[in-house]
Tab-separated table of C-alpha atoms and ligand atoms in Angstrom:
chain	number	residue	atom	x	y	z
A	172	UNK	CA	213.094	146.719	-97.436
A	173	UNK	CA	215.797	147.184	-95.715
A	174	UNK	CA	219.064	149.557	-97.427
A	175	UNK	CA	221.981	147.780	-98.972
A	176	UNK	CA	225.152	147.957	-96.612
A	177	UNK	CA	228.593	147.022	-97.958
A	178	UNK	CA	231.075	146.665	-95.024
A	179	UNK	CA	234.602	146.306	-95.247
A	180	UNK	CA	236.214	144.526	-92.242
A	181	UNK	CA	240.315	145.036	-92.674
A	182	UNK	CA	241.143	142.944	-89.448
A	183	UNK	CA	244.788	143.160	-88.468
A	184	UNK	CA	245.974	144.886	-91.949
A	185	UNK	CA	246.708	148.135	-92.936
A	186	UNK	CA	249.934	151.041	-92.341
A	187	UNK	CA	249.218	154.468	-92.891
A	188	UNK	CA	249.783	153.805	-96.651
A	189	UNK	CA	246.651	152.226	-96.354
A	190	UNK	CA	244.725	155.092	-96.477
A	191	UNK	CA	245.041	155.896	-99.798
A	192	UNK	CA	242.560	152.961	-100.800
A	193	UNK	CA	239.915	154.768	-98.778
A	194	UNK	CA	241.217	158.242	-100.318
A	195	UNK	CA	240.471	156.015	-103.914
A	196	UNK	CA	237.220	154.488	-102.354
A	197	UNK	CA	236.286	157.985	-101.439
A	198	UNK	CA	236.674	159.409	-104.823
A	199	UNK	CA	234.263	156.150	-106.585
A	200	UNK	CA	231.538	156.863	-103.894
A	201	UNK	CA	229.891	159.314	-104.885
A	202	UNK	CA	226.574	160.994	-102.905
A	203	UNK	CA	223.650	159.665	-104.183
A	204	UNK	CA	225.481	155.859	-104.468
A	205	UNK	CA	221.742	154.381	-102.825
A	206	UNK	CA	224.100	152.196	-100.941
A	207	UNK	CA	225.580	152.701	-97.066
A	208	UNK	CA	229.571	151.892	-97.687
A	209	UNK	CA	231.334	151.616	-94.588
A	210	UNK	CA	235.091	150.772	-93.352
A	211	UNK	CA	236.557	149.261	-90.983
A	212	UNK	CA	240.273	149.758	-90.434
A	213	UNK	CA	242.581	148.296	-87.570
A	214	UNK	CA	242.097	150.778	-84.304
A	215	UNK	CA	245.119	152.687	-85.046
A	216	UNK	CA	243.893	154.106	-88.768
A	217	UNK	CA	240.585	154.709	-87.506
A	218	UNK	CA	240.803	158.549	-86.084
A	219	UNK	CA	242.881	159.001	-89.894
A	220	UNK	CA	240.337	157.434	-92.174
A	221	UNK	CA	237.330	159.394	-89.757
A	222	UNK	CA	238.887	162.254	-90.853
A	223	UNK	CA	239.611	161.782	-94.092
A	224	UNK	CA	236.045	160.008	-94.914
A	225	UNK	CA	234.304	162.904	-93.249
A	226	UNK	CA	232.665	164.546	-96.114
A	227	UNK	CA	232.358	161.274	-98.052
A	228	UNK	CA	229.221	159.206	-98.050
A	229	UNK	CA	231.553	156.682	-96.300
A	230	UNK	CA	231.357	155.594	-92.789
A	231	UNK	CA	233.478	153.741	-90.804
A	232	UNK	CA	233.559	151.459	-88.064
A	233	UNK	CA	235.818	149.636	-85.121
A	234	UNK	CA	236.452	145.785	-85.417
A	235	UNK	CA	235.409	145.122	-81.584
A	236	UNK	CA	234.773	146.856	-78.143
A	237	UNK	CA	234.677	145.971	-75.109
A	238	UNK	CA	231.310	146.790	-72.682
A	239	UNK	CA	232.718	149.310	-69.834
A	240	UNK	CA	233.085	152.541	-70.919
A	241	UNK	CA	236.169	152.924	-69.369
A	242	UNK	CA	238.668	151.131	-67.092
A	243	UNK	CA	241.359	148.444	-66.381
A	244	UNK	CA	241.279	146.800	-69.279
A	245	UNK	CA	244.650	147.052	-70.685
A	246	UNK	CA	244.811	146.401	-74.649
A	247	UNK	CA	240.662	146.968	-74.978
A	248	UNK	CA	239.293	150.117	-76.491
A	249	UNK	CA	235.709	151.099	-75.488
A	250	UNK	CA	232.725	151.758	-77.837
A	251	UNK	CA	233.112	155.504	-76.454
A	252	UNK	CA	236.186	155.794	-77.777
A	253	UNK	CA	235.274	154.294	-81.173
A	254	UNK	CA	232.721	157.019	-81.251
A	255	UNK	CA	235.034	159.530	-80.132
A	256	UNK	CA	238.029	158.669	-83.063
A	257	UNK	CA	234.786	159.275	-85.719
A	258	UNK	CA	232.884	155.583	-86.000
A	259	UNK	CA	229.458	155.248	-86.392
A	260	UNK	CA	229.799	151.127	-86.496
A	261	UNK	CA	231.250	148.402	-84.603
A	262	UNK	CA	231.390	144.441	-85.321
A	263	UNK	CA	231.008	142.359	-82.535
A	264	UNK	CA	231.354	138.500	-82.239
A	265	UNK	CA	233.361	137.898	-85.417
A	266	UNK	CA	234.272	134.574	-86.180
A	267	UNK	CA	237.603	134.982	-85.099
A	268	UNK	CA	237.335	137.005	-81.925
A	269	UNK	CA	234.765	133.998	-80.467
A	270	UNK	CA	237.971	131.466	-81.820
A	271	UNK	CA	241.018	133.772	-80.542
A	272	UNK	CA	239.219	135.323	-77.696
A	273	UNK	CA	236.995	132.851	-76.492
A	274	UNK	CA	233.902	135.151	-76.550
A	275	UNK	CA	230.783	133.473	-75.493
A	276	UNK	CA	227.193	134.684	-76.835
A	277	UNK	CA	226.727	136.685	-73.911
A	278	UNK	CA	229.919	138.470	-74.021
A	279	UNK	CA	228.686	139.070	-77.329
A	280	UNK	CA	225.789	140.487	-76.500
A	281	UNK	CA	227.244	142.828	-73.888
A	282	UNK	CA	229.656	144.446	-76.111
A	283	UNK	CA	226.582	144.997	-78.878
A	284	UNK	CA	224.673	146.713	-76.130
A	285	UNK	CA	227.896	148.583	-75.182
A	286	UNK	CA	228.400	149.663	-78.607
A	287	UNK	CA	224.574	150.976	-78.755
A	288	UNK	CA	225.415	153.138	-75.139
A	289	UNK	CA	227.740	154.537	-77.388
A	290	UNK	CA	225.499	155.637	-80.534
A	291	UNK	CA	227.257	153.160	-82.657
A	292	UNK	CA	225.406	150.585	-84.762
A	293	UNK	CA	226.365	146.846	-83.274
A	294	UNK	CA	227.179	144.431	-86.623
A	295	UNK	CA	226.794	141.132	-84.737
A	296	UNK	CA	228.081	138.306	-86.269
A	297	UNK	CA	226.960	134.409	-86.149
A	298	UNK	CA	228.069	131.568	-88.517
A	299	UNK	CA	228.146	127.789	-88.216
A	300	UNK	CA	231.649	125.751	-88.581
A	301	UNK	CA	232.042	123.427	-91.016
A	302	UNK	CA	231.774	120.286	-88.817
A	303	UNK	CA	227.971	121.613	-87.799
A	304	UNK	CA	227.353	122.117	-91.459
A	305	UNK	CA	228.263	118.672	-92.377
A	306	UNK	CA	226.067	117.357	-89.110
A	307	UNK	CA	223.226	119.345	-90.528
A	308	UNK	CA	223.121	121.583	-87.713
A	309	UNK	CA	223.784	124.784	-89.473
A	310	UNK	CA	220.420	126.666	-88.685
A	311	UNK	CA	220.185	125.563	-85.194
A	312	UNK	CA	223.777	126.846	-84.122
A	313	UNK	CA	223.313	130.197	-85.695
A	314	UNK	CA	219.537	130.305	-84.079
A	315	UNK	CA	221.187	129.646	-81.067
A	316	UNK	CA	223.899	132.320	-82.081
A	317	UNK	CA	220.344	135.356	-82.217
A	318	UNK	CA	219.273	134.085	-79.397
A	319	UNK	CA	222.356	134.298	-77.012
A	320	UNK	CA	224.009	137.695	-78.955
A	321	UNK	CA	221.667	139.758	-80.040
A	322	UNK	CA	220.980	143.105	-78.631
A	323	UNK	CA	217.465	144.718	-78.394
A	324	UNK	CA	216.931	147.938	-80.343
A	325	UNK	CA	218.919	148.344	-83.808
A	326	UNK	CA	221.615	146.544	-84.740
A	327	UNK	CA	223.031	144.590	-88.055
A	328	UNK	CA	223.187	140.901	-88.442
A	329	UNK	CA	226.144	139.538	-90.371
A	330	UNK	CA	226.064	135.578	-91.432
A	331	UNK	CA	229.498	134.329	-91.581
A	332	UNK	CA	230.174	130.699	-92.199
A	333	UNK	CA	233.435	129.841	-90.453
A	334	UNK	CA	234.497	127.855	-93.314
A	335	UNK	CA	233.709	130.508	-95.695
A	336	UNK	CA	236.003	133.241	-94.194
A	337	UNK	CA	239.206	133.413	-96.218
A	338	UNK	CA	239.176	130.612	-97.850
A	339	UNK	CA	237.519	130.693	-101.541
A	340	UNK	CA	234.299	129.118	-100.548
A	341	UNK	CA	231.045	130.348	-100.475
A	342	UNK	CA	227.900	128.201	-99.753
A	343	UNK	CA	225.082	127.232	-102.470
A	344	UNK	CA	223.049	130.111	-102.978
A	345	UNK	CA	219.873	127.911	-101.722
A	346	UNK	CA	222.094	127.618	-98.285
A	347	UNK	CA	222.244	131.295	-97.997
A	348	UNK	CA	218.872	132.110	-98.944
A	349	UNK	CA	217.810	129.466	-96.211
A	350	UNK	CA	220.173	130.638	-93.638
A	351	UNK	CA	219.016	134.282	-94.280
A	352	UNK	CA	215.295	133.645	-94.340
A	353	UNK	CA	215.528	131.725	-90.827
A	354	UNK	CA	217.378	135.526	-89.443
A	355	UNK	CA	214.619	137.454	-91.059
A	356	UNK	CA	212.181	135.163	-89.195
A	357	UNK	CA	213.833	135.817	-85.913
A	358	UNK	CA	214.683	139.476	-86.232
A	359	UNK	CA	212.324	141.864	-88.174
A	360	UNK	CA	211.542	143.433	-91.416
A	361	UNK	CA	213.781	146.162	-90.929
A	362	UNK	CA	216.929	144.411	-89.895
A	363	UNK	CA	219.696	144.607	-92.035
A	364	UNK	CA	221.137	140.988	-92.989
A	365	UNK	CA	224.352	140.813	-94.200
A	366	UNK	CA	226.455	137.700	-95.872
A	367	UNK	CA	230.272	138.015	-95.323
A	368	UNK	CA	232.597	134.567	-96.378
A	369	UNK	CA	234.458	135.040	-99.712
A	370	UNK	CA	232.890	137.902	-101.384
A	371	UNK	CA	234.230	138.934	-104.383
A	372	UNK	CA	233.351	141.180	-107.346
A	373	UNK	CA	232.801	137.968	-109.161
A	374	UNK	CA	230.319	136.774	-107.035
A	375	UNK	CA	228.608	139.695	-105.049
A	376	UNK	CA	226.580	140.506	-107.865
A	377	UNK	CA	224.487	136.978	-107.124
A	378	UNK	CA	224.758	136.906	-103.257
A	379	UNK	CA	223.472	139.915	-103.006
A	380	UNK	CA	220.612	139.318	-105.111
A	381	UNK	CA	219.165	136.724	-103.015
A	382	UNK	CA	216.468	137.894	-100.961
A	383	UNK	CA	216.817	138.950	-97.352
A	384	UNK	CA	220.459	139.407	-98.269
A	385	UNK	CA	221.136	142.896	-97.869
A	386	UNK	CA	224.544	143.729	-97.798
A	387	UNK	CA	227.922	142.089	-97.767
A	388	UNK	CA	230.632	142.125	-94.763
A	389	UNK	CA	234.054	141.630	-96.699
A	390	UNK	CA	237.261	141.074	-95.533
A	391	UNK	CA	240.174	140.289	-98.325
A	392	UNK	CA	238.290	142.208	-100.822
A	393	UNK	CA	237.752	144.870	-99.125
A	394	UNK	CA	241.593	146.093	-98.849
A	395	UNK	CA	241.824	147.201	-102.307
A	396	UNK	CA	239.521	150.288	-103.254
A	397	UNK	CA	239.448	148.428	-106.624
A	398	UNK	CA	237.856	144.992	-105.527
A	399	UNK	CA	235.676	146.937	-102.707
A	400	UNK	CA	234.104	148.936	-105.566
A	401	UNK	CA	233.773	146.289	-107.667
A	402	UNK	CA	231.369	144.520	-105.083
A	403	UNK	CA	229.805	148.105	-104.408
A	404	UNK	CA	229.093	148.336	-108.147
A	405	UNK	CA	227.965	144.862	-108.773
A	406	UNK	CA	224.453	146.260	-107.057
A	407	UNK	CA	223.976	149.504	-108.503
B	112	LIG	P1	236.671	137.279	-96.268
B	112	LIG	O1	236.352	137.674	-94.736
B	112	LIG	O2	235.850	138.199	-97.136
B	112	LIG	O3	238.145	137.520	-96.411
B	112	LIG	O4	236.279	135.850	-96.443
B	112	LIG	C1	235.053	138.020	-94.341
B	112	LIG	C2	235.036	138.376	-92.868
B	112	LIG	O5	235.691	137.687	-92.068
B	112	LIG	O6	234.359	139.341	-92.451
């Protein structure tokens, strides 16, 4: 079975001051956790919290890359350079980046190959809106989703309903398990599957008992060492 990941995605949040929640984090996780506990901060804390998480069992990760290694591409930041300020992960195709940025499944795809030229594990992320939900066509847009983003070779699979992100909801635990079955069925056994949409301490404990469900992406919770390790815990 594949090993428990708890990711925290900080999106456009986070000063300097920010790093002492992954000082605290670093202090909770301790070696020998049985869970991998990664970060990922904004671009500019990223070199910082490398360094700081170095001799921690904590790893951390950029929020996007683009697929050239280097270039004319003012604003984008490579998955070379992600590697080279200290990650070891990147997400690619989150929710929001396919909204703001228009990315299609095959830009998708690009940047999670880019990110493995790089050494760094691609978290690719799919999710249905609500709208396909409600049509019923939940399953089919996020099969659509593997087929058009996915990298070959290793990478992580994050389900993220749209609707879910950021807003309180979370779908029926029969919705996830179905949703994560149908990746498991188009991936592998060893494929790391991970839920993201509203996870909280409250409720990680039964997402993440649901099988194929191994590991959580989490955004608002994941800004406070407190609420992070209270997900972290709910599995140990
Ligand atoms: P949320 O975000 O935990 O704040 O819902 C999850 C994500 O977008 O990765």
């Amino acid at each position: 079975m594949p090993k428990t990941l708890i990711a925290g995605n900080w999106k456009m949040n986070g000063l300097q001051q920010a790093l002492r929640e992954s000082e605290q984090l670093k202090a909770q996780c301790r070696d020998g956790l049985g869970v991998d506990v990664l970060l990922c901060p904004p671009a500019t804390l990223l070199k910082s919290m490398s360094d700081q998480l170095r001799d921690s069992i904590i790893q951390t990760g950029g929020q996007d890359c683009h697929d050239k290694v280097s270039g004319a591409h003012t604003g984008d930041i490579s998955a070379e350079m992600l590697a080279d300020a200290g990650a070891s992960y990147v997400i690619v195709g989150h929710s929001e980046r396919r909204a703001d940025h228009g990315e299609t499944d095959q830009i998708v795809q690009n940047k999670a190959a880019a990110a493995q030229r790089a050494s760094l594990r691609p978290i690719v992320c799919v999710g249905e809106t609500k709208q396909q939900r409600e049509a019923g066509l939940a399953l089919e847009i996020v099969r659509g989703q593997l087929s058009g983003s996915l990298p070959k070779g290793d990478y992580v699979v994050a389900y993220e309903p749209v609707w879910a992100i950021g807003t309180g909801l979370v779908p029926t635990i029969e919705d996830i398990q179905q949703m994560h079955d149908m990746i498991r069925a188009e991936t592998g056994p060893e494929i790391q599957i991970l839920y993201g949409g509203s996870v909280k301490p409250g409720n990680a404990g039964e997402i993440l008992s649901v099988e194929n469900v191994n590991g959580a992406l989490v955004g608002g919770a994941s800004l406070k060492a407190e609420d992070f390790y209270g997900i972290i815990s709910a599995i140990l």
